[in-house]
Tab-separated table of C-alpha atoms and ligand atoms in Angstrom:
chain	number	residue	atom	x	y	z
A	1	MET	CA	-22.841	-19.242	5.832
A	2	GLU	CA	-19.636	-17.506	4.897
A	3	ILE	CA	-18.369	-14.479	3.058
A	4	GLN	CA	-14.797	-14.497	1.880
A	5	SER	CA	-12.274	-11.843	0.905
A	6	CYS	CA	-8.712	-12.499	-0.185
A	7	VAL	CA	-5.385	-10.746	-0.627
A	8	SER	CA	-2.734	-12.230	-2.859
A	9	ILE	CA	0.670	-12.283	-1.238
A	10	LEU	CA	3.632	-11.417	-3.433
A	11	ASN	CA	5.642	-8.884	-1.476
A	12	GLU	CA	6.056	-7.518	2.030
A	13	TRP	CA	3.422	-4.834	1.574
A	14	ASP	CA	0.817	-7.446	0.750
A	15	ILE	CA	1.346	-8.751	4.281
A	16	VAL	CA	0.337	-5.339	5.583
A	17	ALA	CA	-2.714	-5.335	3.290
A	18	ALA	CA	-3.758	-8.782	4.556
A	19	ARG	CA	-3.434	-7.622	8.148
A	20	GLN	CA	-5.502	-4.559	7.408
A	21	LEU	CA	-8.231	-6.683	5.847
A	22	GLY	CA	-8.249	-8.981	8.867
A	23	ARG	CA	-8.347	-6.120	11.300
A	24	ASN	CA	-11.288	-4.520	9.500
A	25	VAL	CA	-13.294	-7.736	9.446
A	26	ALA	CA	-12.458	-8.458	13.085
A	27	LYS	CA	-13.641	-4.981	14.057
A	28	GLU	CA	-16.840	-5.362	12.068
A	29	LEU	CA	-17.591	-8.680	13.714
A	30	GLY	CA	-17.179	-7.066	17.109
A	31	PHE	CA	-13.909	-8.563	18.347
A	32	GLY	CA	-12.251	-6.630	21.164
A	33	THR	CA	-8.801	-5.023	20.945
A	34	VAL	CA	-6.934	-8.015	22.343
A	35	ASP	CA	-8.538	-10.448	19.896
A	36	GLN	CA	-8.031	-7.975	17.056
A	37	ALA	CA	-4.343	-7.928	17.917
A	38	ARG	CA	-4.253	-11.746	18.085
A	39	ILE	CA	-5.982	-12.071	14.719
A	40	THR	CA	-3.769	-9.507	12.955
A	41	THR	CA	-0.658	-11.056	14.428
A	42	ALA	CA	-1.716	-14.533	13.277
A	43	ILE	CA	-2.376	-13.179	9.775
A	44	SER	CA	1.007	-11.506	9.790
A	45	GLU	CA	2.723	-14.803	10.663
A	46	LEU	CA	0.917	-16.854	8.038
A	47	ALA	CA	1.219	-14.245	5.295
A	48	ARG	CA	4.908	-13.799	6.009
A	49	ASN	CA	5.466	-17.543	5.865
A	50	ILE	CA	3.869	-17.564	2.412
A	51	TYR	CA	6.108	-14.695	1.323
A	52	LEU	CA	9.236	-16.285	2.792
A	53	TYR	CA	8.804	-19.963	2.040
A	54	ALA	CA	6.400	-20.233	-0.884
A	55	GLY	CA	7.112	-16.957	-2.689
A	56	GLU	CA	3.480	-16.384	-3.463
A	57	GLY	CA	0.032	-17.391	-2.337
A	58	GLN	CA	-3.251	-16.139	-1.009
A	59	LEU	CA	-4.516	-15.079	2.348
A	60	CYS	CA	-8.270	-15.157	2.761
A	61	ILE	CA	-10.570	-14.091	5.555
A	62	ASP	CA	-13.912	-15.825	6.100
A	63	ARG	CA	-16.706	-14.514	8.250
A	64	LEU	CA	-18.334	-17.505	9.873
A	65	ASN	CA	-21.738	-17.906	11.335
A	66	GLU	CA	-22.388	-21.383	12.661
A	67	ASN	CA	-25.440	-22.057	14.820
A	68	GLY	CA	-25.604	-18.418	15.739
A	69	LYS	CA	-21.926	-18.328	16.651
A	70	ALA	CA	-19.880	-15.732	14.797
A	71	GLY	CA	-16.268	-16.233	13.952
A	72	LEU	CA	-13.374	-15.262	11.735
A	73	ARG	CA	-11.333	-17.788	9.808
A	74	ILE	CA	-7.915	-17.131	8.309
A	75	ILE	CA	-7.017	-19.282	5.328
A	76	ALA	CA	-3.439	-19.216	4.075
A	77	LEU	CA	-2.941	-21.018	0.769
A	78	ASP	CA	0.133	-21.537	-1.337
A	79	LYS	CA	1.529	-23.862	-3.959
A	80	GLY	CA	5.038	-23.675	-2.554
A	81	PRO	CA	7.398	-26.449	-1.450
A	82	GLY	CA	5.077	-27.720	1.282
A	83	ILE	CA	6.029	-28.832	4.781
A	84	PRO	CA	7.658	-32.257	5.049
A	85	ASP	CA	7.275	-32.746	8.795
A	86	ILE	CA	4.293	-30.976	10.257
A	87	ARG	CA	4.967	-32.134	13.794
A	88	LYS	CA	8.397	-30.566	13.677
A	89	VAL	CA	7.287	-27.123	12.484
A	90	MET	CA	4.735	-27.054	15.290
A	91	GLU	CA	7.525	-27.245	17.861
A	92	ASP	CA	8.522	-23.945	19.414
A	93	GLY	CA	11.840	-22.790	18.042
A	94	PHE	CA	11.976	-24.833	14.842
A	95	SER	CA	12.982	-22.685	11.882
A	96	THR	CA	14.668	-23.369	8.573
A	97	SER	CA	15.362	-19.686	7.997
A	98	GLY	CA	17.125	-18.643	11.171
A	99	GLY	CA	13.892	-17.129	12.466
A	100	LEU	CA	12.467	-17.503	15.943
A	101	GLY	CA	10.445	-20.543	14.891
A	102	ALA	CA	7.563	-19.259	16.967
A	103	GLY	CA	5.210	-18.406	14.123
A	104	LEU	CA	3.157	-21.564	13.589
A	105	PRO	CA	2.998	-22.703	17.220
A	106	GLY	CA	2.225	-19.081	18.065
A	107	VAL	CA	-0.671	-18.926	15.621
A	108	ARG	CA	-2.109	-22.080	17.157
A	109	ARG	CA	-2.079	-20.416	20.574
A	110	LEU	CA	-3.379	-17.090	19.288
A	111	MET	CA	-6.422	-18.680	17.635
A	112	ASP	CA	-9.104	-21.161	18.797
A	113	ASP	CA	-8.965	-23.778	16.025
A	114	PHE	CA	-5.946	-24.541	13.917
A	115	ASN	CA	-5.290	-26.932	11.059
A	116	ILE	CA	-2.435	-27.530	8.612
A	117	ASP	CA	-2.732	-29.519	5.441
A	118	SER	CA	0.502	-29.738	3.509
A	119	ASN	CA	2.177	-32.064	1.051
A	120	PRO	CA	5.767	-31.681	-0.108
A	121	GLY	CA	5.844	-30.416	-3.655
A	122	GLU	CA	2.179	-29.477	-3.668
A	123	GLY	CA	1.783	-26.613	-1.266
A	124	THR	CA	0.307	-25.694	2.067
A	125	ASP	CA	-3.196	-24.936	3.334
A	126	ILE	CA	-3.408	-23.525	6.835
A	127	ARG	CA	-6.689	-22.581	8.497
A	128	ALA	CA	-7.146	-20.911	11.840
A	129	THR	CA	-10.382	-19.716	13.418
A	130	LYS	CA	-11.251	-17.352	16.211
A	131	TRP	CA	-14.752	-17.447	17.669
A	132	LEU	CA	-16.529	-14.433	19.049
A	133	ARG	CA	-17.352	-14.905	22.673
B	1	MET	CA	-8.868	12.931	-45.585
B	2	TYR	CA	-6.880	14.901	-43.078
B	3	ASN	CA	-8.263	18.205	-44.208
B	4	LYS	CA	-11.786	16.928	-44.354
B	5	ILE	CA	-11.667	15.991	-40.714
B	6	THR	CA	-10.073	19.211	-39.484
B	7	ALA	CA	-12.450	21.308	-41.532
B	8	HIS	CA	-15.401	19.438	-40.144
B	9	ILE	CA	-14.197	19.749	-36.579
B	10	GLU	CA	-13.653	23.490	-36.949
B	11	ASP	CA	-17.074	23.993	-38.427
B	12	HIS	CA	-18.788	22.023	-35.694
B	13	ARG	CA	-16.447	22.762	-32.836
B	14	GLU	CA	-19.037	23.838	-30.264
B	15	GLU	CA	-21.380	21.027	-30.987
B	16	LEU	CA	-18.612	18.449	-30.847
B	17	GLU	CA	-17.260	19.799	-27.612
B	18	ARG	CA	-20.708	19.664	-26.067
B	19	LEU	CA	-21.370	16.134	-27.303
B	20	TRP	CA	-17.988	14.969	-26.156
B	21	LYS	CA	-18.439	16.394	-22.642
B	22	GLU	CA	-21.861	14.857	-22.400
B	23	GLN	CA	-20.461	11.516	-23.387
B	24	LEU	CA	-17.614	11.874	-20.936
B	25	THR	CA	-19.807	12.731	-17.980
B	26	SER	CA	-22.657	10.397	-18.801
B	27	ASP	CA	-21.153	7.008	-18.300
B	28	THR	CA	-18.114	7.797	-16.230
B	29	ASP	CA	-18.208	6.775	-12.622
B	30	ALA	CA	-19.808	9.822	-11.004
B	31	ARG	CA	-17.328	9.672	-8.151
B	32	ILE	CA	-14.499	10.528	-10.521
B	33	ILE	CA	-16.188	13.635	-11.858
B	34	ASP	CA	-17.543	14.645	-8.486
B	35	ILE	CA	-14.151	15.007	-6.910
B	36	MET	CA	-13.353	17.766	-9.407
B	37	PRO	CA	-14.806	21.232	-9.008
B	38	GLU	CA	-17.125	21.902	-11.935
B	39	HIS	CA	-15.346	24.924	-13.368
B	40	ILE	CA	-12.088	23.020	-13.319
B	41	PHE	CA	-13.650	20.148	-15.169
B	42	GLU	CA	-15.105	22.605	-17.680
B	43	SER	CA	-11.919	24.527	-18.315
B	44	THR	CA	-9.630	21.519	-18.391
B	45	SER	CA	-11.873	19.651	-20.727
B	46	SER	CA	-11.968	22.647	-23.062
B	47	GLU	CA	-8.222	22.756	-22.946
B	48	PHE	CA	-8.133	19.054	-23.540
B	49	PHE	CA	-10.224	19.628	-26.636
B	50	ASP	CA	-7.922	22.429	-27.792
B	51	ILE	CA	-4.885	20.252	-27.466
B	52	ILE	CA	-6.406	17.509	-29.507
B	53	LEU	CA	-7.334	19.998	-32.207
B	54	LEU	CA	-3.918	21.562	-32.132
B	55	ASN	CA	-2.436	18.191	-32.770
B	56	LEU	CA	-4.753	17.653	-35.667
B	57	LYS	CA	-3.857	20.911	-37.325
B	58	ASP	CA	-0.375	21.814	-36.412
B	59	LYS	CA	1.936	18.883	-36.554
B	60	ASP	CA	5.141	19.521	-34.689
B	61	ARG	CA	6.036	22.982	-33.615
B	62	GLU	CA	3.976	24.256	-30.722
B	63	TYR	CA	2.368	20.949	-30.262
B	64	LYS	CA	5.013	19.093	-28.306
B	65	GLU	CA	5.456	21.849	-25.786
B	66	LYS	CA	1.752	22.377	-25.312
B	67	LEU	CA	1.127	18.688	-24.965
B	68	GLN	CA	3.786	18.415	-22.297
B	69	SER	CA	2.482	21.290	-20.270
B	70	PHE	CA	-1.024	19.992	-20.699
B	71	SER	CA	-0.147	16.472	-19.505
B	72	ASP	CA	1.641	18.029	-16.619
B	73	LYS	CA	-1.408	20.052	-15.707
B	74	VAL	CA	-3.800	17.139	-16.039
B	75	VAL	CA	-1.625	15.026	-13.787
B	76	ARG	CA	-1.204	17.724	-11.178
B	77	LEU	CA	-4.904	18.491	-11.145
B	78	GLY	CA	-5.388	14.863	-10.339
B	79	TRP	CA	-7.417	13.884	-13.360
B	80	PRO	CA	-7.672	10.130	-13.061
B	81	VAL	CA	-5.768	8.408	-15.837
B	82	ALA	CA	-8.850	6.364	-16.679
B	83	LEU	CA	-10.786	9.537	-17.410
B	84	VAL	CA	-8.078	10.908	-19.676
B	85	VAL	CA	-7.862	7.698	-21.653
B	86	LYS	CA	-11.593	7.635	-21.905
B	87	GLY	CA	-11.639	11.253	-23.054
B	88	LEU	CA	-9.376	10.378	-25.946
B	89	ARG	CA	-11.433	7.375	-26.917
B	90	GLU	CA	-14.671	9.319	-26.722
B	91	PHE	CA	-13.175	12.049	-28.862
B	92	VAL	CA	-12.553	9.599	-31.685
B	93	HIS	CA	-16.028	8.241	-31.201
B	94	THR	CA	-17.815	11.586	-31.142
B	95	VAL	CA	-15.992	12.987	-34.155
B	96	GLN	CA	-16.539	9.880	-36.183
B	97	GLU	CA	-20.239	9.692	-35.432
B	98	ASN	CA	-20.588	13.357	-36.223
B	99	LEU	CA	-18.784	13.011	-39.525
B	100	VAL	CA	-21.128	10.256	-40.570
B	101	GLN	CA	-24.177	12.099	-39.327
B	102	TYR	CA	-23.410	15.154	-41.443
B	103	GLY	CA	-22.520	12.991	-44.383
B	104	SER	CA	-19.055	14.508	-44.477
B	105	ILE	CA	-17.515	11.140	-45.278
B	106	ASP	CA	-18.527	8.198	-47.378
B	107	LYS	CA	-19.971	5.278	-45.548
B	108	GLU	CA	-17.545	2.760	-47.016
B	109	ARG	CA	-14.509	4.833	-46.020
B	110	GLU	CA	-15.548	5.062	-42.385
B	111	GLY	CA	-12.922	2.507	-41.391
B	112	ASP	CA	-10.102	4.552	-42.914
B	113	TYR	CA	-11.191	7.644	-41.038
B	114	LEU	CA	-11.399	5.769	-37.805
B	115	GLU	CA	-7.912	4.485	-38.293
B	116	LEU	CA	-6.616	7.944	-39.045
B	117	LEU	CA	-8.255	9.413	-35.965
B	118	ASP	CA	-6.808	6.635	-33.883
B	119	LYS	CA	-3.346	7.385	-35.193
B	120	TRP	CA	-3.712	10.974	-34.052
B	121	MET	CA	-4.702	9.987	-30.582
B	122	THR	CA	-1.878	7.547	-29.950
B	123	PRO	CA	0.947	10.045	-29.324
B	124	ILE	CA	-1.303	12.145	-27.093
B	125	SER	CA	-2.279	9.215	-25.006
B	126	ASN	CA	1.330	7.989	-24.848
B	127	GLU	CA	2.570	11.365	-23.685
B	128	ILE	CA	-0.031	11.646	-20.969
B	129	ILE	CA	0.497	8.142	-19.675
B	130	GLN	CA	4.241	8.672	-19.733
B	131	THR	CA	3.820	11.822	-17.661
B	132	TYR	CA	1.628	9.955	-15.228
B	133	ALA	CA	4.155	7.194	-14.829
B	134	GLU	CA	7.008	9.653	-14.307
B	135	THR	CA	5.066	11.670	-11.769
B	136	TRP	CA	4.185	8.541	-9.861
B	137	GLU	CA	7.716	7.283	-9.846
B	138	LYS	CA	8.938	10.633	-8.617
B	139	THR	CA	6.317	10.774	-5.880
B	140	VAL	CA	7.015	7.264	-4.722
B	141	SER	CA	10.754	7.753	-4.559
B	142	LEU	CA	10.357	11.063	-2.708
B	143	GLN	CA	8.036	9.457	-0.221
B	144	LYS	CA	10.382	6.559	0.195
B	145	MET	CA	13.140	8.984	1.080
B	146	ALA	CA	10.901	10.900	3.447
B	147	LEU	CA	9.884	7.659	5.116
B	148	GLN	CA	13.445	6.536	5.469
B	149	GLU	CA	14.352	9.750	7.190
B	150	LEU	CA	11.488	9.321	9.613
B	151	SER	CA	12.044	5.635	9.839
B	152	ALA	CA	14.187	5.001	12.868
B	153	PRO	CA	15.636	8.122	14.463
B	154	LEU	CA	17.773	7.796	17.550
B	155	ILE	CA	17.355	10.831	19.772
B	156	PRO	CA	19.851	11.617	22.516
B	157	VAL	CA	17.428	12.972	25.125
B	158	MET	CA	19.993	13.516	27.827
B	159	GLU	CA	23.481	12.543	28.775
B	160	GLN	CA	23.844	8.739	28.458
B	161	ILE	CA	20.213	8.212	27.532
B	162	SER	CA	18.819	7.905	23.996
B	163	VAL	CA	15.353	7.161	22.700
B	164	MET	CA	14.249	5.477	19.474
B	165	PRO	CA	10.545	6.003	18.851
B	166	LEU	CA	9.192	3.566	16.260
B	167	VAL	CA	5.980	4.515	14.524
B	168	GLY	CA	4.341	2.372	11.865
B	169	THR	CA	4.918	-0.954	10.222
B	170	ILE	CA	8.338	-2.548	10.459
B	171	ASP	CA	9.457	-4.248	7.279
B	172	THR	CA	12.840	-5.774	6.551
B	173	GLU	CA	14.302	-2.506	5.262
B	174	ARG	CA	13.195	-0.618	8.335
B	175	ALA	CA	14.459	-3.325	10.672
B	176	ARG	CA	17.857	-2.921	9.053
B	177	LEU	CA	17.749	0.846	9.683
B	178	VAL	CA	16.757	0.305	13.315
B	179	MET	CA	19.826	-1.821	13.834
B	180	GLU	CA	22.152	0.555	11.979
B	181	ASN	CA	20.960	3.736	13.621
B	182	LEU	CA	20.905	2.120	17.020
B	183	LEU	CA	24.505	0.993	16.841
B	184	ASP	CA	25.833	4.170	15.214
B	185	GLY	CA	23.891	6.365	17.615
B	186	VAL	CA	24.803	4.522	20.782
B	187	VAL	CA	28.471	4.818	19.939
B	188	SER	CA	28.422	8.434	18.788
B	189	HIS	CA	26.177	9.709	21.599
B	190	ARG	CA	27.948	7.552	24.196
B	191	SER	CA	24.608	6.303	25.398
B	192	GLU	CA	24.414	3.868	28.252
B	193	VAL	CA	20.724	3.195	28.039
B	194	VAL	CA	18.585	3.152	24.899
B	195	LEU	CA	14.814	3.167	25.091
B	196	ILE	CA	13.032	1.648	22.109
B	197	ASP	CA	9.468	2.896	22.095
B	198	ILE	CA	7.025	0.627	20.270
B	199	THR	CA	3.817	2.489	21.151
B	200	GLY	CA	3.309	3.293	17.466
B	201	VAL	CA	4.028	-0.155	16.052
B	202	PRO	CA	0.673	-1.667	15.062
B	203	VAL	CA	1.633	-5.344	15.004
B	204	VAL	CA	4.429	-7.070	16.876
B	205	ASP	CA	4.815	-10.455	15.234
B	206	THR	CA	7.717	-12.865	15.540
B	207	MET	CA	9.683	-11.072	12.831
B	208	VAL	CA	9.464	-7.719	14.583
B	209	ALA	CA	10.260	-9.354	17.920
B	210	HIS	CA	13.219	-11.140	16.388
B	211	HIS	CA	14.643	-7.911	14.996
B	212	ILE	CA	14.191	-6.109	18.281
B	213	ILE	CA	15.857	-8.926	20.183
B	214	GLN	CA	18.792	-8.923	17.769
B	215	ALA	CA	19.104	-5.151	18.024
B	216	ALA	CA	19.135	-5.352	21.809
B	217	GLU	CA	21.818	-7.999	21.745
B	218	ALA	CA	23.923	-5.875	19.432
B	219	VAL	CA	23.491	-2.857	21.687
B	220	HIS	CA	24.608	-5.004	24.568
B	221	LEU	CA	27.765	-5.910	22.691
B	222	VAL	CA	28.744	-2.260	22.366
B	223	GLY	CA	28.341	-1.887	26.105
B	224	ALA	CA	24.906	-0.290	26.492
B	225	LYS	CA	21.540	-1.493	27.728
B	226	CYS	CA	18.303	-1.635	25.808
B	227	MET	CA	14.881	-0.993	27.267
B	228	LEU	CA	11.592	-1.742	25.540
B	229	VAL	CA	8.896	0.789	26.338
B	230	GLY	CA	5.345	1.429	25.211
B	231	ILE	CA	4.136	-2.167	25.136
B	232	ARG	CA	0.364	-1.810	24.883
B	233	PRO	CA	-1.654	-4.345	26.891
B	234	GLU	CA	-2.954	-6.172	23.813
B	235	ILE	CA	0.574	-6.383	22.422
B	236	ALA	CA	1.824	-7.795	25.710
B	237	GLN	CA	-0.843	-10.503	25.421
B	238	THR	CA	0.035	-11.473	21.860
B	239	ILE	CA	3.732	-11.564	22.683
B	240	VAL	CA	2.966	-14.027	25.494
B	241	ASN	CA	0.735	-16.095	23.158
B	242	LEU	CA	3.512	-16.240	20.588
B	243	GLY	CA	5.740	-17.622	23.311
B	244	ILE	CA	8.355	-14.941	22.867
B	245	ASP	CA	10.642	-14.541	25.808
B	246	LEU	CA	11.365	-10.921	26.642
B	247	ASP	CA	13.000	-11.768	29.953
B	248	LYS	CA	16.325	-10.508	28.746
B	249	PHE	CA	14.697	-7.128	28.192
B	250	ILE	CA	13.912	-4.466	30.659
B	251	THR	CA	10.368	-3.482	29.742
B	252	THR	CA	8.118	-0.696	30.933
B	253	SER	CA	4.633	0.230	29.861
B	254	THR	CA	5.203	3.951	29.433
B	255	MET	CA	7.968	6.237	28.310
B	256	LYS	CA	7.765	8.163	31.575
B	257	LYS	CA	8.539	5.079	33.657
B	258	GLY	CA	11.215	4.148	31.180
B	259	VAL	CA	13.000	7.465	31.532
B	260	GLU	CA	12.808	7.319	35.322
B	261	LEU	CA	14.283	3.841	35.298
B	262	ALA	CA	16.981	4.850	32.830
B	263	LEU	CA	17.974	7.719	35.123
B	264	GLU	CA	18.157	5.357	38.041
B	265	MET	CA	20.326	2.978	36.050
B	266	THR	CA	22.723	5.806	35.313
B	267	GLY	CA	22.779	6.917	38.929
B	268	ARG	CA	20.523	9.937	38.667
B	269	LYS	CA	16.988	10.984	39.443
B	270	ILE	CA	14.592	13.844	38.919
B	271	VAL	CA	14.016	15.995	42.001
B	272	GLU	CA	11.554	18.777	42.522
B	273	LEU	CA	13.020	22.092	43.519
B	274	GLU	CA	11.837	23.427	46.778
B	275	GLY	CA	10.219	26.617	46.276
C	1	ADP	N1	3.834	-21.893	3.811
C	1	ADP	C1	4.933	-22.631	4.083
C	1	ADP	N2	5.506	-23.393	3.122
C	1	ADP	C2	6.611	-24.113	3.384
C	1	ADP	N3	7.220	-24.164	4.583
C	1	ADP	C3	6.707	-23.443	5.584
C	1	ADP	C4	5.528	-22.630	5.409
C	1	ADP	N4	5.249	-22.031	6.578
C	1	ADP	C5	6.173	-22.428	7.445
C	1	ADP	N5	7.068	-23.282	6.870
C	1	ADP	C6	8.208	-23.964	7.536
C	1	ADP	O1	7.942	-24.015	8.902
C	1	ADP	C7	9.014	-23.456	9.654
C	1	ADP	C8	8.492	-22.800	10.925
C	1	ADP	O2	7.681	-21.676	10.624
C	1	ADP	P1	7.408	-20.599	11.741
C	1	ADP	O3	6.883	-21.300	12.924
C	1	ADP	O4	6.580	-19.530	11.139
C	1	ADP	O5	8.852	-20.055	12.117
C	1	ADP	P2	9.870	-19.153	11.268
C	1	ADP	O6	9.101	-18.503	10.174
C	1	ADP	O7	10.434	-18.204	12.267
C	1	ADP	O8	10.908	-20.097	10.722
C	1	ADP	C9	9.671	-22.483	8.710
C	1	ADP	O9	11.038	-22.258	9.046
C	1	ADP	C10	9.510	-23.206	7.366
C	1	ADP	O10	10.527	-24.159	7.192
C	2	MG	MG1	7.201	-17.617	10.313
């Protein structure tokens, strides 16, 4: 069972809107302040990557309920240039934009499950889930 | 044709106004109407009606001025643009139906009348939408300026110590201001220690962290030290999860501790006077 809401990412303020959406859903699901901060930060990273590297895309929030376990899934989708070497971008400190390169590895640590699906020239699909304990 | 319509409207003015208001309130989202006090809705919609009639009768003279002041009023009263547009559309609708009902126009010429009515409405609706757009642009640019002023102030709290309280989201533009104001301020206030307070920053992601780190390094280059204060517990956790190294920073949880430490670093302390 899942209910989804999305924000399309085109400019910097859309990142703020996506974060706000995530924070609201996280609150509703009953996540505590620390997890709310982790979730909003993860959304911020993924939405900003869309804005920076793909130009435009979508950030969606799913409410999950699997076998009585509630969770929140972030889905970041774009049809941008894609990521040629996934292993590399998951290393701490790798950045093609002079950034800290801590975004993607950070999101993996902030969330419970993490998955990237990306093909050069086709786009990127990143999903990250946090379960309610 | 023209005269037929105006004559009809004048003869049936009250009825038309009533029908039009009914139409306007009946299938408009109740929330839109509800936010307006009733007497204001009543009087503005009467005025609205007057303006439309004025346009129909009196082509150029008074009309332009009245239309401008009316659009201005509508916008400032906060009439939603959707309601105004709908009001114009319903006006055409109501008048046309009424004309047919009273047999004031021939059935086969209905289309011509509709077209004529539409032509009358276009400049009104353009003017109002134009006013809306201008008002919005003005508001947005004023708010932008106000935000920029509030954006990243550097406050010299005492000799050698300055504070930069950051409240709200940090975007690229704001990050640039943080850097600028920090460097200008440190030099002009001769600060030795700067406290950046992030209590009011809702999300500290890698971009925000990166900007703060760069700002601190720049401050270092002009010979001062940077302290990061107001790191809420949940923010401290996410910063650790992100793997961001704040070792180069002096950090304290509260402003009070920060100020005490800053005093110590500049060889001073607060003492209580004996009484
Ligand atoms: N949606 C995306 N599309 C294409 N490339 C991406 C995307 N997201 C991340 N990347 C690549 O992965 C690298 C690492 O991303 P990240 O860990 O967020 O660090 P940073 O954004 O600081 O560079 C980026 O520099 C970029 O090259
Ligand atoms: Mg990033």
